[in-house]
Amino acid sequence: MPLNILIVGAGVCGPALATLLQHADPRHTITVVERASSLRKAGQQLDVKAQGLPILEKMGLRGTIRPLLVAETGMQFVDAKGKSLAEFGVTGGGKRNYSLSTDREIMRSDLVNMLGERGSLKYEFGKSIIELSQDDGGVDVKLSSGETGRYDLVVAADGQGSRTRRLAWGVEASAAAFHSLGIHTAYFSIPRAEGEGGMAKWFNASESRAVLIRNGDRPMTQVYLFARNNAELFRQAYKEPLAKQKDAFRKAYSGAGWEVDRFLGAMDDCDDFYAHEAGQIKIDPLYKSRVVLVGDAGYCPAPFTGMGTTLSLIGSYVLAGELAKHKNDIGPALQAYSEVVRSPVDEYQRLPPATINAMFPSSKFGVWLLQNAAWALAGLKVDQLVHRFLPAENVNGRWPIPEYAELNLPVP
């Protein structure tokens, strides 16, 4: 029997799930609500590692995605004067633990466009969910527009700070699911400087600050600011308009060195600024009656793993597959989904504290040590040696992608 499904969030996993559900059963009534005014196409470069690319290919997107992959040529560590201290080349996207730059990266706007424009899905923009209640027969929802509806299934695909999760699980349980890494991040794009190559650049400043820029073959430079300090300054700023959030990062990065002043000067003119506190979402099981969590809403792995997009695609694929496999019997399907994705979620959420500590030294001496360690590793070509001895099966991840014939996907 077909289902009436509400998907909250039109980032990556919302449209991916909707497309897969439509493949499985065109009779489903699928509505995607998004609080933004259009598909959420803003954003930075995404890693499509391990199982991510094979899943997109299973969806029949092989020919579409390959030309969209970003031509990044590697990553440099630079000092306060812009001098290159170490260079690491591009590696295969499956080998997540050793990759600074991979050959499986795509702009968020391109991926969202590609997923969102497939099929005849119903999108409702400028709306968010504000009330939710459920019983054995369905979920009653009220939207910010005042509209109400009753659905067989509600899917929370609305990110790390999911409002849907708060409504279904409660404020306390939802907050307890967030595990902060103590790092505050800002992302925005600025015009590319003349002569800027395709190499990503990483810069460490003292006081636990870091900056990453990425150009690839695109006309805009993506800027990432990471700060492991001034926690209260940032947490207060997140409650304020974007101008106040930008002021907070401007204050925190004062005197950082390198080209940071240029980045901060161009920040006011960008239209894609986004800032938040980086962390992981850990909650089990991933459903509560007829409300289910997908992607960052249920298992955000944090940006430093590079596995957020892949986990979103895994979750969308498995949820759609289990619903189809269980002939739309929601209870058993959600239980199976929660169990099947647990293995890749646990694997890709592994982020040893020592890794974070090493990436964000607090003192000038600590920065010097990190820079020299990077120089030594690059000089010894340790990254290439590690990749040479990694097993070939790691290219598409160790977790085997389940086969769901019931999804009626095209054969890749």
CSV table of C-alpha atoms in Angstrom, one decimal:
chain,number,residue,atom,x,y,z
A,1,MET,CA,0.0,0.0,0.0
A,2,PRO,CA,1.5,3.4,-1.0
A,3,LEU,CA,2.4,5.9,1.8
A,4,ASN,CA,1.8,9.6,2.4
A,5,ILE,CA,5.3,10.7,3.4
A,6,LEU,CA,6.6,14.1,4.6
A,7,ILE,CA,10.3,14.8,4.3
A,8,VAL,CA,11.6,17.8,6.3
A,9,GLY,CA,14.7,19.3,4.6
A,10,ALA,CA,15.9,19.7,1.1
A,11,GLY,CA,19.6,19.4,1.5
A,12,VAL,CA,21.3,16.3,0.2
A,13,CYS,CA,19.6,13.4,1.9
A,14,GLY,CA,16.0,14.8,1.6
A,15,PRO,CA,15.9,14.9,-2.2
A,16,ALA,CA,18.0,11.7,-2.4
A,17,LEU,CA,15.5,9.8,-0.3
A,18,ALA,CA,12.5,11.2,-2.1
A,19,THR,CA,14.0,10.1,-5.5
A,20,LEU,CA,14.6,6.6,-4.2
A,21,LEU,CA,11.2,6.3,-2.7
A,22,GLN,CA,9.6,7.4,-6.0
A,23,HIS,CA,11.7,4.8,-7.8
A,24,ALA,CA,10.4,2.1,-5.5
A,25,ASP,CA,6.8,3.0,-5.7
A,26,PRO,CA,5.5,5.9,-7.9
A,27,ARG,CA,2.2,5.7,-6.0
A,28,HIS,CA,3.7,7.2,-2.9
A,29,THR,CA,2.6,10.8,-2.1
A,30,ILE,CA,5.9,12.5,-1.2
A,31,THR,CA,6.1,16.1,0.1
A,32,VAL,CA,9.4,17.8,0.8
A,33,VAL,CA,9.2,20.9,3.0
A,34,GLU,CA,12.2,23.3,3.2
A,35,ARG,CA,12.4,26.5,5.3
A,36,ALA,CA,14.6,28.2,2.7
A,37,SER,CA,13.0,29.9,-0.3
A,38,SER,CA,14.5,27.4,-2.8
A,39,LEU,CA,16.6,24.3,-3.0
A,40,ARG,CA,19.5,24.7,-0.5
A,41,LYS,CA,22.2,25.1,-3.2
A,42,ALA,CA,24.6,27.3,-1.2
A,43,GLY,CA,27.5,25.7,0.5
A,44,GLN,CA,30.9,24.3,0.0
A,45,GLN,CA,32.8,21.4,-1.5
A,46,LEU,CA,31.5,18.0,-0.4
A,47,ASP,CA,33.4,14.7,-0.3
A,48,VAL,CA,31.6,11.8,-1.9
A,49,LYS,CA,33.7,9.1,-0.4
A,50,ALA,CA,33.6,5.3,0.0
A,51,GLN,CA,30.0,4.1,-0.6
A,52,GLY,CA,28.7,7.5,-1.6
A,53,LEU,CA,29.6,7.4,-5.3
A,54,PRO,CA,28.5,3.8,-5.9
A,55,ILE,CA,25.1,4.7,-4.4
A,56,LEU,CA,24.7,7.7,-6.7
A,57,GLU,CA,25.6,5.4,-9.6
A,58,LYS,CA,23.0,2.9,-8.5
A,59,MET,CA,20.5,5.8,-8.8
A,60,GLY,CA,21.5,6.1,-12.5
A,61,LEU,CA,23.6,9.3,-12.0
A,62,ARG,CA,27.0,8.0,-13.2
A,63,GLY,CA,27.0,10.0,-16.4
A,64,THR,CA,25.7,13.1,-14.5
A,65,ILE,CA,28.0,13.2,-11.6
A,66,ARG,CA,31.4,12.4,-13.2
A,67,PRO,CA,31.7,15.7,-15.1
A,68,LEU,CA,30.7,17.7,-12.0
A,69,LEU,CA,33.5,16.4,-9.8
A,70,VAL,CA,35.8,19.2,-8.7
A,71,ALA,CA,39.4,19.2,-10.1
A,72,GLU,CA,41.3,19.9,-6.9
A,73,THR,CA,45.0,19.1,-7.3
A,74,GLY,CA,45.9,18.5,-3.6
A,75,MET,CA,46.5,20.4,-0.4
A,76,GLN,CA,49.2,22.6,0.9
A,77,PHE,CA,50.1,23.6,4.4
A,78,VAL,CA,51.2,27.3,4.4
A,79,ASP,CA,52.7,29.6,7.0
A,80,ALA,CA,51.8,33.1,8.0
A,81,LYS,CA,53.6,34.5,4.9
A,82,GLY,CA,51.9,32.1,2.5
A,83,LYS,CA,55.0,30.0,2.0
A,84,SER,CA,54.2,26.4,1.1
A,85,LEU,CA,55.5,24.1,3.9
A,86,ALA,CA,54.1,20.8,2.7
A,87,GLU,CA,52.1,19.4,-0.2
A,88,PHE,CA,49.9,16.3,-0.3
A,89,GLY,CA,48.4,15.1,-3.6
A,90,VAL,CA,44.9,13.9,-4.5
A,91,THR,CA,44.0,10.4,-3.3
A,92,GLY,CA,41.3,7.9,-4.0
A,93,GLY,CA,38.0,8.8,-2.3
A,94,GLY,CA,37.5,5.5,-0.7
A,95,LYS,CA,40.4,5.7,1.7
A,96,ARG,CA,38.9,8.1,4.2
A,97,ASN,CA,41.4,7.9,7.1
A,98,TYR,CA,44.4,9.2,5.1
A,99,SER,CA,42.9,11.6,2.6
A,100,LEU,CA,43.5,15.4,2.7
A,101,SER,CA,42.1,15.9,-0.8
A,102,THR,CA,40.3,13.3,-2.9
A,103,ASP,CA,39.2,12.7,-6.4
A,104,ARG,CA,35.6,12.4,-5.3
A,105,GLU,CA,34.5,15.9,-4.4
A,106,ILE,CA,31.6,17.9,-5.7
A,107,MET,CA,30.1,21.3,-5.0
A,108,ARG,CA,27.1,21.2,-2.8
A,109,SER,CA,25.1,23.2,-5.2
A,110,ASP,CA,25.8,20.8,-8.0
A,111,LEU,CA,24.8,17.8,-6.0
A,112,VAL,CA,21.6,19.3,-4.6
A,113,ASN,CA,20.7,20.5,-8.1
A,114,MET,CA,21.3,17.0,-9.5
A,115,LEU,CA,19.1,15.3,-6.9
A,116,GLY,CA,16.4,17.9,-6.5
A,117,GLU,CA,15.6,18.1,-10.2
A,118,ARG,CA,15.0,14.4,-10.7
A,119,GLY,CA,11.5,13.1,-10.8
A,120,SER,CA,8.2,14.9,-10.2
A,121,LEU,CA,8.6,15.6,-6.5
A,122,LYS,CA,6.5,18.1,-4.6
A,123,TYR,CA,8.6,20.8,-2.9
A,124,GLU,CA,7.1,23.4,-0.6
A,125,PHE,CA,9.6,26.1,0.2
A,126,GLY,CA,9.6,28.8,2.9
A,127,LYS,CA,7.9,26.4,5.3
A,128,SER,CA,9.1,24.6,8.4
A,129,ILE,CA,7.5,22.2,10.9
A,130,ILE,CA,6.4,23.8,14.2
A,131,GLU,CA,4.1,21.1,15.8
A,132,LEU,CA,4.1,17.4,15.7
A,133,SER,CA,2.1,14.7,17.4
A,134,GLN,CA,1.6,11.0,16.5
A,135,ASP,CA,-0.5,7.9,17.3
A,136,ASP,CA,-0.5,4.4,16.0
A,137,GLY,CA,-2.2,5.5,12.8
A,138,GLY,CA,-0.1,8.5,11.7
A,139,VAL,CA,1.6,11.7,12.4
A,140,ASP,CA,-0.2,15.1,12.6
A,141,VAL,CA,1.9,18.0,11.6
A,142,LYS,CA,1.5,21.8,11.6
A,143,LEU,CA,3.7,24.0,9.4
A,144,SER,CA,4.9,27.5,9.9
A,145,SER,CA,2.4,28.6,7.1
A,146,GLY,CA,-0.5,27.4,9.3
A,147,GLU,CA,-1.2,24.4,7.2
A,148,THR,CA,-1.8,21.1,8.8
A,149,GLY,CA,-1.6,17.5,7.5
A,150,ARG,CA,-1.5,13.9,8.5
A,151,TYR,CA,1.2,11.6,7.3
A,152,ASP,CA,2.0,7.9,7.4
A,153,LEU,CA,5.7,8.7,7.9
A,154,VAL,CA,7.7,11.9,8.7
A,155,VAL,CA,11.4,11.9,7.9
A,156,ALA,CA,13.7,14.4,9.6
A,157,ALA,CA,16.3,15.3,7.1
A,158,ASP,CA,16.8,18.8,8.5
A,159,GLY,CA,20.4,18.6,9.7
A,160,GLN,CA,22.5,18.6,12.8
A,161,GLY,CA,20.2,21.1,14.6
A,162,SER,CA,17.0,19.3,13.5
A,163,ARG,CA,13.8,20.9,14.8
A,164,THR,CA,11.9,17.8,13.8
A,165,ARG,CA,14.1,15.7,16.2
A,166,ARG,CA,13.4,18.2,19.0
A,167,LEU,CA,9.6,18.0,18.4
A,168,ALA,CA,9.5,14.2,18.3
A,169,TRP,CA,12.1,13.3,20.9
A,170,GLY,CA,11.8,16.3,23.2
A,171,VAL,CA,14.2,19.2,23.8
A,172,GLU,CA,16.2,17.4,26.5
A,173,ALA,CA,16.8,14.1,24.5
A,174,SER,CA,17.5,16.0,21.3
A,175,ALA,CA,20.1,18.2,23.1
A,176,ALA,CA,21.7,15.1,24.7
A,177,ALA,CA,22.2,13.6,21.2
A,178,PHE,CA,24.6,16.5,20.3
A,179,HIS,CA,28.3,15.9,21.2
A,180,SER,CA,30.3,19.0,20.7
A,181,LEU,CA,33.8,18.9,19.4
A,182,GLY,CA,34.4,22.4,20.8
A,183,ILE,CA,35.1,23.8,17.4
A,184,HIS,CA,33.2,26.7,15.8
A,185,THR,CA,33.1,26.9,12.1
A,186,ALA,CA,32.2,29.4,9.4
A,187,TYR,CA,31.8,28.7,5.7
A,188,PHE,CA,31.5,31.3,2.9
A,189,SER,CA,32.7,32.0,-0.7
A,190,ILE,CA,34.6,35.0,-2.0
A,191,PRO,CA,35.9,35.9,-5.5
A,192,ARG,CA,38.9,33.9,-6.6
A,193,ALA,CA,42.2,35.8,-6.5
A,194,GLU,CA,44.1,36.1,-9.8
A,195,GLY,CA,46.7,33.4,-10.2
A,196,GLU,CA,45.2,31.2,-7.5
A,197,GLY,CA,45.8,27.5,-8.4
A,198,GLY,CA,43.7,24.4,-7.8
A,199,MET,CA,45.5,23.4,-4.6
A,200,ALA,CA,43.6,23.7,-1.3
A,201,LYS,CA,45.5,25.5,1.4
A,202,TRP,CA,45.5,25.0,5.2
A,203,PHE,CA,46.8,27.6,7.6
A,204,ASN,CA,47.2,27.3,11.4
A,205,ALA,CA,47.3,30.4,13.6
A,206,SER,CA,47.9,30.4,17.3
A,207,GLU,CA,45.1,30.3,19.8
A,208,SER,CA,43.6,27.1,18.2
A,209,ARG,CA,42.6,28.8,15.0
A,210,ALA,CA,42.8,27.4,11.5
A,211,VAL,CA,41.8,28.4,8.0
A,212,LEU,CA,41.2,26.3,4.9
A,213,ILE,CA,40.6,27.6,1.4
A,214,ARG,CA,39.6,25.6,-1.7
A,215,ASN,CA,39.5,26.7,-5.3
A,216,GLY,CA,39.6,23.6,-7.5
A,217,ASP,CA,38.5,24.6,-11.0
A,218,ARG,CA,35.8,27.0,-9.8
A,219,PRO,CA,35.5,30.8,-10.1
A,220,MET,CA,34.9,31.3,-6.3
A,221,THR,CA,37.2,30.5,-3.4
A,222,GLN,CA,35.6,28.6,-0.6
A,223,VAL,CA,36.7,29.8,2.9
A,224,TYR,CA,36.5,27.7,6.0
A,225,LEU,CA,37.2,29.2,9.4
A,226,PHE,CA,37.7,26.8,12.4
A,227,ALA,CA,38.2,28.2,15.9
A,228,ARG,CA,38.6,26.1,19.1
A,229,ASN,CA,38.3,29.1,21.3
A,230,ASN,CA,35.9,31.9,22.3
A,231,ALA,CA,33.1,29.4,22.8
A,232,GLU,CA,30.7,31.7,24.6
A,233,LEU,CA,31.3,34.5,22.0
A,234,PHE,CA,30.2,32.2,19.2
A,235,ARG,CA,27.4,30.5,21.0
A,236,GLN,CA,25.8,33.9,21.8
A,237,ALA,CA,26.4,35.0,18.2
A,238,TYR,CA,24.5,32.0,16.8
A,239,LYS,CA,21.4,33.5,18.4
A,240,GLU,CA,21.9,36.8,16.5
A,241,PRO,CA,21.5,37.9,12.9
A,242,LEU,CA,24.2,36.9,10.4
A,243,ALA,CA,25.9,40.3,10.7
A,244,LYS,CA,26.6,39.6,14.4
A,245,GLN,CA,27.9,36.1,13.6
A,246,LYS,CA,30.3,37.6,11.1
A,247,ASP,CA,31.5,40.1,13.7
A,248,ALA,CA,32.2,37.3,16.1
A,249,PHE,CA,34.5,35.5,13.6
A,250,ARG,CA,36.1,38.8,12.6
A,251,LYS,CA,36.9,39.5,16.3
A,252,ALA,CA,38.2,36.0,16.9
A,253,TYR,CA,40.5,36.0,13.8
A,254,SER,CA,41.9,39.5,14.3
A,255,GLY,CA,45.7,39.4,13.7
A,256,ALA,CA,45.7,35.7,12.6
A,257,GLY,CA,48.1,36.4,9.7
A,258,TRP,CA,48.4,35.0,6.2
A,259,GLU,CA,45.6,36.3,4.0
A,260,VAL,CA,42.9,36.1,6.7
A,261,ASP,CA,42.3,39.9,6.6
A,262,ARG,CA,41.4,39.6,2.9
A,263,PHE,CA,39.0,36.8,3.6
A,264,LEU,CA,37.3,38.7,6.4
A,265,GLY,CA,37.1,41.8,4.3
A,266,ALA,CA,35.2,40.0,1.6
A,267,MET,CA,33.0,38.1,4.0
A,268,ASP,CA,30.4,41.0,4.2
A,269,ASP,CA,29.7,40.7,0.5
A,270,CYS,CA,29.1,37.0,0.4
A,271,ASP,CA,25.6,35.6,0.2
A,272,ASP,CA,26.3,32.0,1.5
A,273,PHE,CA,27.7,32.6,5.0
A,274,TYR,CA,26.9,29.8,7.4
A,275,ALA,CA,28.3,29.2,10.9
A,276,HIS,CA,27.7,26.6,13.6
A,277,GLU,CA,29.3,24.6,16.4
A,278,ALA,CA,30.8,21.4,15.0
A,279,GLY,CA,29.8,18.2,16.7
A,280,GLN,CA,28.4,14.7,16.2
A,281,ILE,CA,24.8,13.5,16.6
A,282,LYS,CA,24.5,10.1,18.4
A,283,ILE,CA,21.0,8.7,19.0
A,284,ASP,CA,19.7,5.1,19.0
A,285,PRO,CA,17.3,3.9,17.7
A,286,LEU,CA,16.9,6.3,14.8
A,287,TYR,CA,13.1,6.4,14.9
A,288,LYS,CA,10.3,7.1,17.3
A,289,SER,CA,7.1,5.4,16.2
A,290,ARG,CA,6.5,7.0,12.7
A,291,VAL,CA,9.2,9.7,12.8
A,292,VAL,CA,12.7,8.7,11.5
A,293,LEU,CA,16.0,10.5,11.4
A,294,VAL,CA,18.2,10.5,8.3
A,295,GLY,CA,21.6,12.1,7.6
A,296,ASP,CA,23.0,14.7,9.9
A,297,ALA,CA,19.8,14.8,11.9
A,298,GLY,CA,20.5,11.3,13.2
A,299,TYR,CA,24.2,10.7,12.8
A,300,CYS,CA,26.2,13.8,11.8
A,301,PRO,CA,29.8,12.6,11.9
A,302,ALA,CA,31.3,16.1,12.0
A,303,PRO,CA,33.0,17.9,9.0
A,304,PHE,CA,36.5,16.7,9.9
A,305,THR,CA,35.6,13.1,9.0
A,306,GLY,CA,34.7,14.0,5.4
A,307,MET,CA,31.9,11.4,5.6
A,308,GLY,CA,28.7,13.5,6.2
A,309,THR,CA,27.6,13.3,2.6
A,310,THR,CA,28.4,9.6,2.3
A,311,LEU,CA,26.4,8.8,5.5
A,312,SER,CA,23.5,10.9,4.2
A,313,LEU,CA,23.4,8.9,1.0
A,314,ILE,CA,23.8,5.6,2.8
A,315,GLY,CA,20.9,6.5,5.1
A,316,SER,CA,18.6,7.5,2.3
A,317,TYR,CA,19.4,4.4,0.3
A,318,VAL,CA,18.9,2.0,3.2
A,319,LEU,CA,15.7,3.7,4.5
A,320,ALA,CA,14.1,3.6,1.0
A,321,GLY,CA,15.4,0.1,0.5
A,322,GLU,CA,14.0,-1.3,3.8
A,323,LEU,CA,10.6,0.4,3.3
A,324,ALA,CA,10.4,-1.3,-0.2
A,325,LYS,CA,11.7,-4.6,1.1
A,326,HIS,CA,9.1,-4.6,3.9
A,327,LYS,CA,6.3,-3.6,1.5
A,328,ASN,CA,5.9,-0.2,3.3
A,329,ASP,CA,5.2,-1.9,6.7
A,330,ILE,CA,6.6,1.1,8.6
A,331,GLY,CA,7.5,-0.5,12.0
A,332,PRO,CA,9.6,-3.4,10.8
A,333,ALA,CA,11.2,-1.2,8.1
A,334,LEU,CA,12.3,1.5,10.5
A,335,GLN,CA,13.7,-1.0,12.9
A,336,ALA,CA,15.7,-2.7,10.1
A,337,TYR,CA,16.9,0.7,8.8
A,338,SER,CA,18.2,1.7,12.2
A,339,GLU,CA,20.0,-1.7,12.6
A,340,VAL,CA,21.5,-1.8,9.1
A,341,VAL,CA,23.0,1.7,9.1
A,342,ARG,CA,24.5,1.3,12.6
A,343,SER,CA,27.7,-0.3,11.3
A,344,PRO,CA,28.7,2.5,8.8
A,345,VAL,CA,27.6,5.2,11.3
A,346,ASP,CA,29.8,3.8,14.1
A,347,GLU,CA,32.7,3.4,11.7
A,348,TYR,CA,32.5,6.9,10.2
A,349,GLN,CA,31.9,8.7,13.4
A,350,ARG,CA,35.3,7.5,14.8
A,351,LEU,CA,37.3,10.7,15.4
A,352,PRO,CA,40.0,10.3,18.0
A,353,PRO,CA,40.4,13.3,20.3
A,354,ALA,CA,44.2,13.3,19.6
A,355,THR,CA,43.4,14.1,15.9
A,356,ILE,CA,41.4,17.2,16.9
A,357,ASN,CA,44.1,18.3,19.4
A,358,ALA,CA,46.8,18.0,16.7
A,359,MET,CA,44.9,20.0,14.1
A,360,PHE,CA,44.3,23.0,16.4
A,361,PRO,CA,47.5,23.8,18.5
A,362,SER,CA,47.0,26.6,20.9
A,363,SER,CA,50.5,28.1,21.0
A,364,LYS,CA,52.9,29.4,18.4
A,365,PHE,CA,55.3,26.5,19.4
A,366,GLY,CA,52.4,24.0,18.8
A,367,VAL,CA,51.8,25.5,15.4
A,368,TRP,CA,55.5,25.2,14.6
A,369,LEU,CA,55.5,21.6,15.6
A,370,LEU,CA,52.5,20.8,13.4
A,371,GLN,CA,53.9,22.6,10.4
A,372,ASN,CA,57.2,20.7,10.8
A,373,ALA,CA,55.4,17.4,11.2
A,374,ALA,CA,53.5,18.1,8.0
A,375,TRP,CA,56.7,19.0,6.2
A,376,ALA,CA,58.3,15.7,7.3
A,377,LEU,CA,55.4,13.6,6.3
A,378,ALA,CA,55.2,15.3,2.9
A,379,GLY,CA,58.9,14.9,2.3
A,380,LEU,CA,58.8,11.2,3.2
A,381,LYS,CA,55.7,10.8,1.0
A,382,VAL,CA,54.1,8.9,3.9
A,383,ASP,CA,50.6,9.5,2.4
A,384,GLN,CA,51.5,7.8,-0.8
A,385,LEU,CA,53.1,4.8,1.0
A,386,VAL,CA,50.0,4.3,3.2
A,387,HIS,CA,47.8,4.3,0.1
A,388,ARG,CA,50.0,1.9,-1.7
A,389,PHE,CA,49.5,-0.7,0.9
A,390,LEU,CA,45.8,-0.2,1.6
A,391,PRO,CA,43.6,-3.0,0.4
A,392,ALA,CA,41.8,-2.3,-2.9
A,393,GLU,CA,38.4,-3.0,-1.4
A,394,ASN,CA,38.7,0.2,0.7
A,395,VAL,CA,38.1,2.3,-2.4
A,396,ASN,CA,34.3,1.9,-2.0
A,397,GLY,CA,34.4,1.4,1.8
A,398,ARG,CA,34.5,-1.7,3.9
A,399,TRP,CA,30.8,-1.8,4.6
A,400,PRO,CA,29.1,-3.8,1.8
A,401,ILE,CA,26.2,-1.9,0.2
A,402,PRO,CA,23.0,-3.9,0.5
A,403,GLU,CA,21.1,-4.8,-2.6
A,404,TYR,CA,17.5,-3.8,-2.8
A,405,ALA,CA,15.9,-5.2,-5.9
A,406,GLU,CA,12.6,-3.7,-4.7
A,407,LEU,CA,14.0,-0.1,-5.3
A,408,ASN,CA,13.7,-0.8,-9.1
A,409,LEU,CA,16.9,1.2,-9.7
A,410,PRO,CA,18.6,1.2,-13.1
A,411,VAL,CA,21.5,-1.2,-13.4
A,412,PRO,CA,24.7,0.9,-13.2
